[in-house]
Short mmCIF file of C-alpha atoms in Angstrom, two decimals:
data_model
loop_
_atom_site.label_atom_id
_atom_site.label_comp_id
_atom_site.label_asym_id
_atom_site.label_seq_id
_atom_site.Cartn_x
_atom_site.Cartn_y
_atom_site.Cartn_z
CA MET A 176 -26.84 28.20 28.51
CA THR A 177 -24.50 28.11 26.83
CA VAL A 178 -21.78 24.97 26.92
CA PRO A 179 -18.15 25.30 26.83
CA ALA A 180 -16.79 24.07 23.49
CA ALA A 181 -14.72 21.88 26.25
CA GLY A 182 -17.79 19.63 26.97
CA ARG A 183 -19.98 19.85 24.49
CA GLY A 184 -18.52 16.41 23.36
CA THR A 185 -15.58 15.50 20.91
CA THR A 186 -15.43 14.11 17.52
CA THR A 187 -13.60 11.04 16.50
CA VAL A 188 -12.25 9.96 13.20
CA ALA A 189 -11.26 5.60 13.02
CA PRO A 190 -8.18 4.13 11.19
CA ARG A 191 -10.11 2.33 9.56
CA ALA A 192 -12.25 5.47 8.24
CA VAL A 193 -8.96 7.52 7.57
CA ARG A 194 -7.51 4.44 5.58
CA ARG A 195 -10.51 4.49 3.44
CA ILE A 196 -10.75 7.37 2.77
CA ALA A 197 -6.52 7.92 1.00
CA GLU A 198 -7.82 4.13 -0.93
CA ARG A 199 -10.90 6.24 -2.74
CA ALA A 200 -8.27 8.65 -3.13
CA ALA A 201 -5.90 7.80 -4.90
CA ALA A 202 -8.06 6.03 -6.87
CA GLU A 203 -8.94 8.82 -8.55
CA ALA A 204 -5.64 10.19 -9.68
CA LEU A 205 -4.57 6.41 -10.70
CA PRO A 206 -4.25 6.25 -15.16
CA ASP A 207 -5.94 3.85 -16.51
CA GLY A 208 -4.59 0.57 -15.68
CA GLY A 209 -4.15 1.04 -12.50
CA SER A 210 -5.30 0.06 -8.77
CA VAL A 211 -5.24 0.08 -5.78
CA ILE A 212 -3.70 -3.22 -3.94
CA ARG A 213 -3.35 -2.71 -0.32
CA GLY A 214 -3.81 0.70 2.34
CA SER A 215 -2.91 1.53 6.25
CA ALA A 216 -3.31 4.90 8.46
CA ASP A 217 -2.32 5.94 12.02
CA VAL A 218 -4.01 8.46 13.76
CA ARG A 219 -1.93 9.93 16.71
CA GLY A 220 -4.81 13.01 17.79
CA ALA A 221 -4.84 15.46 15.00
CA SER A 222 -2.71 13.85 12.64
CA ALA A 223 -2.73 11.06 10.78
CA ARG A 224 -0.26 9.77 8.82
CA ILE A 225 -2.09 8.12 5.86
CA ALA A 226 0.22 5.37 2.59
CA VAL A 227 -1.47 3.10 0.05
CA GLY A 228 0.20 0.51 -1.90
CA VAL A 229 -1.35 0.61 -5.94
CA ARG A 230 -0.06 -1.01 -9.30
CA LEU A 231 0.33 1.07 -12.76
CA PRO A 232 0.35 0.15 -16.18
CA TYR A 233 2.58 -0.08 -17.97
CA PRO A 234 4.57 1.83 -19.64
CA VAL A 235 4.49 4.41 -17.64
CA ARG A 236 6.09 7.02 -15.48
CA ALA A 237 6.17 5.92 -12.66
CA ASP A 238 7.66 8.50 -10.29
CA GLU A 239 5.35 11.28 -11.90
CA ALA A 240 2.06 8.99 -11.74
CA ALA A 241 3.25 8.69 -7.15
CA GLN A 242 3.48 12.30 -7.10
CA ARG A 243 -0.54 12.75 -8.29
CA VAL A 244 -2.00 9.66 -6.11
CA ARG A 245 0.31 11.43 -3.39
CA ASP A 246 -0.86 14.47 -3.15
CA ARG A 247 -4.70 12.76 -3.87
CA ALA A 248 -4.98 11.18 -0.84
CA GLU A 249 -3.41 13.92 1.07
CA THR A 250 -5.36 16.41 0.09
CA ARG A 251 -8.74 14.36 0.19
CA THR A 252 -8.01 13.06 3.58
CA ALA A 253 -7.76 15.99 4.97
CA ALA A 254 -10.45 17.69 3.25
CA LEU A 255 -12.07 15.49 4.50
CA THR A 256 -11.51 13.93 7.92
CA GLY A 257 -9.90 17.63 9.52
CA LEU A 258 -6.83 15.72 9.90
CA ALA A 259 -2.99 17.22 9.40
CA VAL A 260 -2.06 14.89 6.66
CA PRO A 261 2.30 15.03 7.32
CA ARG A 262 3.84 13.08 5.89
CA THR A 263 2.18 9.79 2.72
CA GLU A 264 4.10 6.99 1.46
CA ILE A 265 2.75 6.19 -1.76
CA HIS A 266 4.37 1.77 -2.46
CA VAL A 267 4.61 1.22 -6.01
CA ASP A 268 3.92 -2.85 -5.48
CA ALA A 269 4.09 -4.45 -9.32
CA LEU A 270 3.50 -2.98 -12.83
CA ALA A 271 0.56 -4.34 -14.72
CA VAL A 272 2.84 -5.01 -18.24
CA GLY A 273 0.73 -4.48 -21.69
CA PRO A 274 1.65 -5.98 -24.04
CA ALA A 275 4.29 -4.56 -25.84
CA PRO A 276 4.41 -1.28 -27.78
CA VAL A 277 6.06 -2.15 -31.71
CA VAL A 278 9.17 -0.62 -32.94
CA PRO A 279 9.69 0.92 -35.73
CA GLU A 280 12.36 -0.35 -38.00
CA GLY A 281 15.51 2.76 -38.03
CA VAL A 282 14.60 4.27 -35.30
CA GLU A 283 17.08 5.75 -33.29
CA VAL A 284 15.50 5.12 -29.06
CA ALA A 285 16.77 8.27 -27.82
CA PRO A 286 17.49 9.05 -24.08
CA GLY A 287 15.27 10.26 -21.65
CA PRO A 288 15.11 13.67 -20.23
CA ASP A 289 16.78 13.16 -17.05
CA THR A 290 19.45 10.80 -19.07
CA ALA A 291 20.05 13.54 -21.78
CA LYS A 292 20.41 16.25 -19.49
CA GLY A 293 22.21 14.69 -16.62
CA ARG A 294 19.79 15.61 -13.69
CA ARG A 295 21.02 13.66 -10.63
CA PRO A 296 18.45 10.90 -9.16
CA GLY A 297 16.19 11.23 -6.02
CA PRO A 298 17.74 10.70 -2.35
CA ARG A 299 17.55 6.92 -2.11
CA ILE A 300 15.13 4.66 0.03
CA ARG A 301 16.49 3.41 3.37
CA SER A 302 15.42 0.41 3.94
CA GLN A 303 13.73 0.52 7.82
CA ARG A 304 15.56 -2.40 9.32
CA ARG A 305 11.84 -3.18 11.61
CA VAL A 306 13.36 -6.99 12.40
CA PRO A 307 17.12 -5.90 13.68
CA ALA A 308 15.19 -2.39 15.66
CA ALA A 309 12.61 -4.86 16.88
CA VAL A 310 15.36 -7.32 18.49
CA LEU A 311 17.70 -4.81 19.73
CA ALA A 312 15.30 -2.80 21.31
CA ALA A 313 13.21 -6.34 22.56
CA VAL A 314 17.06 -7.57 24.61
CA GLY A 315 17.31 -3.63 25.42
CA ALA A 316 14.11 -3.71 27.02
CA VAL A 317 14.72 -6.96 28.90
CA ALA A 318 18.30 -6.04 30.89
CA CYS A 319 17.52 -2.54 31.38
CA GLY A 320 14.29 -4.02 33.09
CA LEU A 321 16.10 -7.11 35.50
CA VAL A 322 18.32 -4.77 35.96
CA LEU A 323 15.94 -2.28 36.71
CA ALA A 324 14.25 -4.95 39.84
CA ASP A 325 17.75 -5.08 41.01
CA VAL A 326 18.98 -2.46 41.83
CA VAL A 327 15.18 -0.94 43.26
CA ALA A 328 14.98 -4.64 45.48
CA VAL A 329 18.36 -4.18 46.50
CA ARG A 330 17.82 -0.07 47.88
CA PHE A 331 14.73 -0.60 49.70
CA GLY A 332 16.98 -3.79 51.39
CA GLY A 333 16.61 -6.86 49.51
CA ALA A 334 19.52 -9.06 48.58
CA PRO A 335 20.80 -8.66 45.06
CA ALA A 336 19.47 -11.68 42.52
CA GLY A 337 21.11 -14.67 41.92
CA TRP A 338 22.12 -14.10 38.25
CA ARG A 339 24.28 -10.24 39.66
CA THR A 340 26.18 -11.87 41.49
CA THR A 341 27.02 -14.64 39.67
CA VAL A 342 28.15 -13.01 36.53
CA VAL A 343 30.56 -10.46 39.28
CA ASP A 344 31.87 -13.44 40.06
CA TRP A 345 32.27 -15.41 36.95
CA ALA A 346 33.93 -12.12 35.77
CA ALA A 347 36.02 -11.72 38.15
CA ALA A 348 37.50 -15.00 38.30
CA HIS A 349 37.63 -14.53 34.14
CA GLY A 350 40.17 -12.64 32.97
CA PRO A 351 41.47 -11.04 28.74
CA ALA A 352 43.63 -13.76 28.72
CA ASP A 353 41.46 -16.25 28.38
CA SER A 354 39.36 -17.96 25.45
CA VAL A 355 35.80 -17.63 26.71
CA VAL A 356 36.76 -14.09 26.53
CA ARG A 357 38.26 -13.24 23.61
CA PHE A 358 34.75 -15.38 21.77
CA GLY A 359 32.82 -13.30 23.43
CA GLY A 360 34.58 -10.80 22.29
CA VAL A 361 35.23 -11.51 18.97
CA VAL A 362 30.70 -11.74 18.66
CA ALA A 363 30.43 -8.66 20.12
CA ALA A 364 32.59 -7.08 17.62
CA ALA A 365 30.91 -8.95 14.93
CA ALA A 366 26.96 -7.96 16.40
CA GLY A 367 28.35 -4.45 16.35
CA VAL A 368 30.50 -3.76 13.05
CA TRP A 369 26.44 -6.08 11.70
CA LEU A 370 24.44 -3.68 14.02
CA LEU A 371 26.53 -0.29 12.77
CA GLY A 372 26.11 -1.85 8.82
CA CYS A 373 22.33 -1.68 9.76
CA ALA A 374 22.70 2.15 10.93
CA LEU A 375 24.82 3.61 7.93
CA LEU A 376 23.90 1.14 5.11
CA PRO A 377 20.27 2.22 3.11
CA GLY A 378 19.80 -1.62 1.92
CA LEU A 379 16.39 -2.76 0.12
CA ARG A 380 19.09 -4.32 -2.80
CA ARG A 381 16.67 -5.71 -4.44
CA ARG A 382 16.14 -2.02 -5.85
CA LEU A 383 16.51 0.20 -8.28
CA ARG A 384 16.89 3.52 -7.80
CA MET A 385 14.12 5.72 -10.67
CA ALA A 386 15.28 9.87 -11.82
CA ALA A 387 12.44 11.92 -10.28
CA PRO A 388 11.49 14.65 -11.15
CA ALA A 389 11.67 16.93 -8.06
CA PRO A 390 14.21 16.22 -5.33
CA GLU A 391 11.20 15.83 -2.95
CA VAL A 392 10.42 12.64 -5.11
CA ARG A 393 11.65 9.14 -4.24
CA ALA A 394 11.69 6.01 -6.43
CA ALA A 395 12.27 2.94 -6.54
CA LEU A 396 11.45 -0.29 -8.88
CA ASP A 397 12.42 -3.49 -7.80
CA ARG A 398 14.62 -5.65 -9.86
CA THR A 399 11.99 -8.67 -10.38
CA ALA A 400 9.50 -6.12 -11.67
CA ALA A 401 12.70 -5.23 -14.18
CA ALA A 402 13.96 -8.84 -15.07
CA GLY A 403 9.54 -9.55 -15.44
CA ILE A 404 9.43 -6.65 -18.31
CA LEU A 405 12.68 -6.77 -20.11
CA ARG A 406 11.74 -10.55 -20.97
CA ASP A 407 7.99 -9.37 -22.09
CA ARG A 408 10.43 -7.67 -23.96
CA ALA A 409 12.64 -10.77 -24.94
CA LEU A 410 10.00 -13.58 -25.85
CA GLY A 411 8.58 -10.24 -28.56
CA VAL A 412 11.23 -10.69 -30.67
CA PRO A 413 10.73 -13.11 -34.04
CA GLY A 414 12.64 -15.62 -33.61
CA VAL A 415 12.93 -15.90 -30.27
CA VAL A 416 11.85 -19.04 -27.79
CA ARG A 417 12.24 -19.26 -24.29
CA ALA A 418 14.25 -15.78 -22.22
CA ARG A 419 15.85 -15.81 -19.81
CA VAL A 420 16.59 -12.47 -17.42
CA LYS A 421 18.37 -11.16 -14.67
CA VAL A 422 19.17 -7.98 -13.30
CA ARG A 423 21.53 -6.55 -10.88
CA HIS A 424 22.35 -3.00 -10.42
CA ARG A 425 24.79 -2.72 -12.83
CA ARG A 426 23.98 -5.06 -15.21
CA ALA A 427 21.13 -6.62 -16.90
CA LEU A 428 21.81 -10.33 -18.63
CA VAL A 429 18.97 -11.52 -21.16
CA ARG A 430 19.92 -15.54 -22.34
CA ALA A 431 17.75 -16.03 -24.96
CA ALA A 432 16.90 -19.72 -27.19
CA VAL A 433 16.40 -19.26 -30.75
CA GLY A 434 14.20 -21.76 -32.66
CA TYR A 435 14.15 -20.21 -36.01
CA GLY A 436 16.31 -17.24 -37.71
CA ASP A 437 19.20 -16.36 -37.56
CA PRO A 438 21.32 -15.94 -34.38
CA GLU A 439 22.96 -13.29 -34.89
CA GLU A 440 19.82 -11.58 -36.66
CA VAL A 441 17.94 -12.33 -34.07
CA ARG A 442 20.68 -11.26 -31.14
CA ALA A 443 20.53 -7.60 -32.83
CA GLU A 444 17.07 -8.03 -32.48
CA ALA A 445 17.03 -7.77 -28.92
CA VAL A 446 19.98 -5.53 -28.77
CA ARG A 447 17.66 -3.13 -29.82
CA VAL A 448 14.13 -3.70 -28.35
CA LEU A 449 15.86 -4.46 -25.21
CA GLY A 450 17.67 -1.13 -24.88
CA ALA A 451 14.48 0.86 -25.41
CA GLY A 452 12.41 -1.54 -23.01
CA LEU A 453 15.66 0.15 -20.48
CA LEU A 454 15.61 3.90 -21.19
CA GLU A 455 11.35 2.98 -20.82
CA LEU A 456 12.23 1.79 -17.63
CA GLY A 457 13.12 5.37 -16.47
CA LEU A 458 15.88 4.68 -14.07
CA ALA A 459 18.88 6.40 -12.89
CA ARG A 460 21.57 4.49 -13.72
CA PRO A 461 20.03 1.70 -16.19
CA PRO A 462 22.56 -1.66 -15.68
CA VAL A 463 24.11 -2.16 -18.75
CA LEU A 464 22.76 -4.87 -21.52
CA ARG A 465 24.05 -9.08 -21.91
CA VAL A 466 22.24 -10.09 -24.33
CA ARG A 467 23.52 -14.47 -25.56
CA VAL A 468 22.34 -16.58 -27.81
CA ARG A 469 21.65 -19.61 -28.78
CA ARG A 470 20.25 -22.08 -31.10
CA GLU A 471 17.55 -24.15 -29.65
CA ALA A 472 17.83 -27.68 -28.90
CA GLY A 473 15.31 -29.60 -31.32
CA TRP A 474 14.80 -26.89 -34.31
CA PRO A 475 16.64 -27.36 -37.21
CA ALA A 476 18.27 -24.98 -38.17
CA SER A 477 17.08 -23.13 -40.61
CA SER A 478 13.80 -24.12 -42.80
CA VAL A 479 15.17 -22.26 -46.97
CA PRO A 480 18.60 -24.09 -47.95
CA GLU A 481 21.13 -22.24 -48.70
CA PRO A 482 21.43 -21.97 -52.26
CA VAL A 483 25.00 -23.38 -53.00
CA SER A 484 27.26 -22.21 -56.36
CA GLU A 485 29.18 -23.44 -58.17
CA PRO A 486 32.97 -22.06 -59.70
CA MET A 487 32.44 -20.84 -63.41
CA GLU A 488 35.13 -21.26 -66.57
CA HIS A 489 35.70 -18.87 -68.72
CA VAL A 490 35.68 -20.54 -72.60
CA GLY A 491 36.09 -19.06 -75.72
CA PRO A 492 34.16 -18.85 -78.42
CA ALA A 493 34.95 -21.68 -80.45
CA ALA A 494 35.28 -24.21 -76.92
CA ALA A 495 31.53 -23.07 -75.67
CA ASP A 496 30.12 -23.76 -79.73
CA GLU A 497 31.92 -27.28 -79.08
CA ARG A 498 29.91 -27.58 -76.32
CA ALA A 499 26.83 -26.55 -77.66
CA ASP A 500 27.51 -28.90 -80.83
CA ALA A 501 28.27 -31.30 -78.58
CA GLY A 502 25.15 -31.35 -76.53
CA MET A 503 23.21 -31.61 -79.26
CA SER A 504 24.42 -34.65 -80.35
CA GLY A 505 23.66 -36.41 -76.51
CA VAL A 506 19.92 -35.73 -76.59
CA LEU A 507 19.37 -36.71 -80.03
CA GLY A 508 21.87 -40.11 -79.67
CA LYS A 509 19.10 -40.47 -76.64
CA ALA A 510 16.44 -39.79 -78.95
CA ARG A 511 18.01 -42.47 -81.41
CA HIS A 512 18.85 -45.22 -78.11
CA ASP A 513 15.68 -45.25 -76.72
CA PRO A 514 12.94 -45.55 -78.64
CA PRO A 515 9.29 -43.97 -77.22
CA GLN A 516 7.43 -46.02 -74.50
CA GLY A 517 4.16 -47.51 -76.14
CA LEU A 518 7.71 -49.52 -78.54
CA ARG A 519 9.53 -50.44 -76.44
CA ASP A 520 6.51 -52.04 -73.90
CA GLY A 521 5.61 -53.63 -77.52
CA GLY A 522 2.91 -52.13 -78.51
CA GLU A 523 1.95 -49.48 -81.33
CA ALA A 524 3.15 -45.45 -81.23
#
């Protein structure tokens, strides 16, 4: 007897197994020095959505590496589970910073290919606004639930709820001229403007948009990670003993404390090294670099004294001969008036 396909049972792949497969597949595509930090999977019917957070080594093109990881995770998960993977998210949560590469002297750093060709950056990553969406959904669900329950009770012959009659009576007795009504209107308008901003603005102001190799690829770098990379570069400059870096969307401010050396030379070297570091970040619009240096308290200004130059006067041959004779006479006179040490002490020479 042949059992129909519907009665033979079902095969279910747990979200935990899908998550482990996605993490392992992502780890296979990571460059040397990268690692998987976390992963998640949501299985709905015959499809699954996966998300993997990774740590990439620096320096590396984050957008290209994330694209390879996403393709590998999506392909392997679909092949090993038999589920369709319509959406795969790769989050670059951290960068493993290694020793800063040595930039040869006299070598000008050329702009990246994206900057040189004027390629437009990829679409900006928008914030999911989970907290505002959850609060708005909860408030709306509670309000609609109360109204629906009261309407159903009235339709079945019950009395209207006391809170509804109270609200209706209060609204009938107070008009737009009352201060309470005006204050409530202002609060409602402010809440509406805030919700419109949440819906229209992209958010994620702490991330810097990166240049993308393809229109469908979106990449961003956290401003804290960018500041940490620039700080490590600044501390590698000879003469810099302390550094503070603040990265914003339009400018990067570096404050460096110089312990030794000429502050102007140290600043010029820091500008060169940090400028190269900004270009290596792969940002769509690199911020303007501003470097400020100051002498660190407690450090000597310079360990090598500066030579003292005295003004020279031009003398003729006769005057030069007179000075030479005067100098020789002084030496002979000193030799005549200063007896040897042994004779001066009463001993024999």
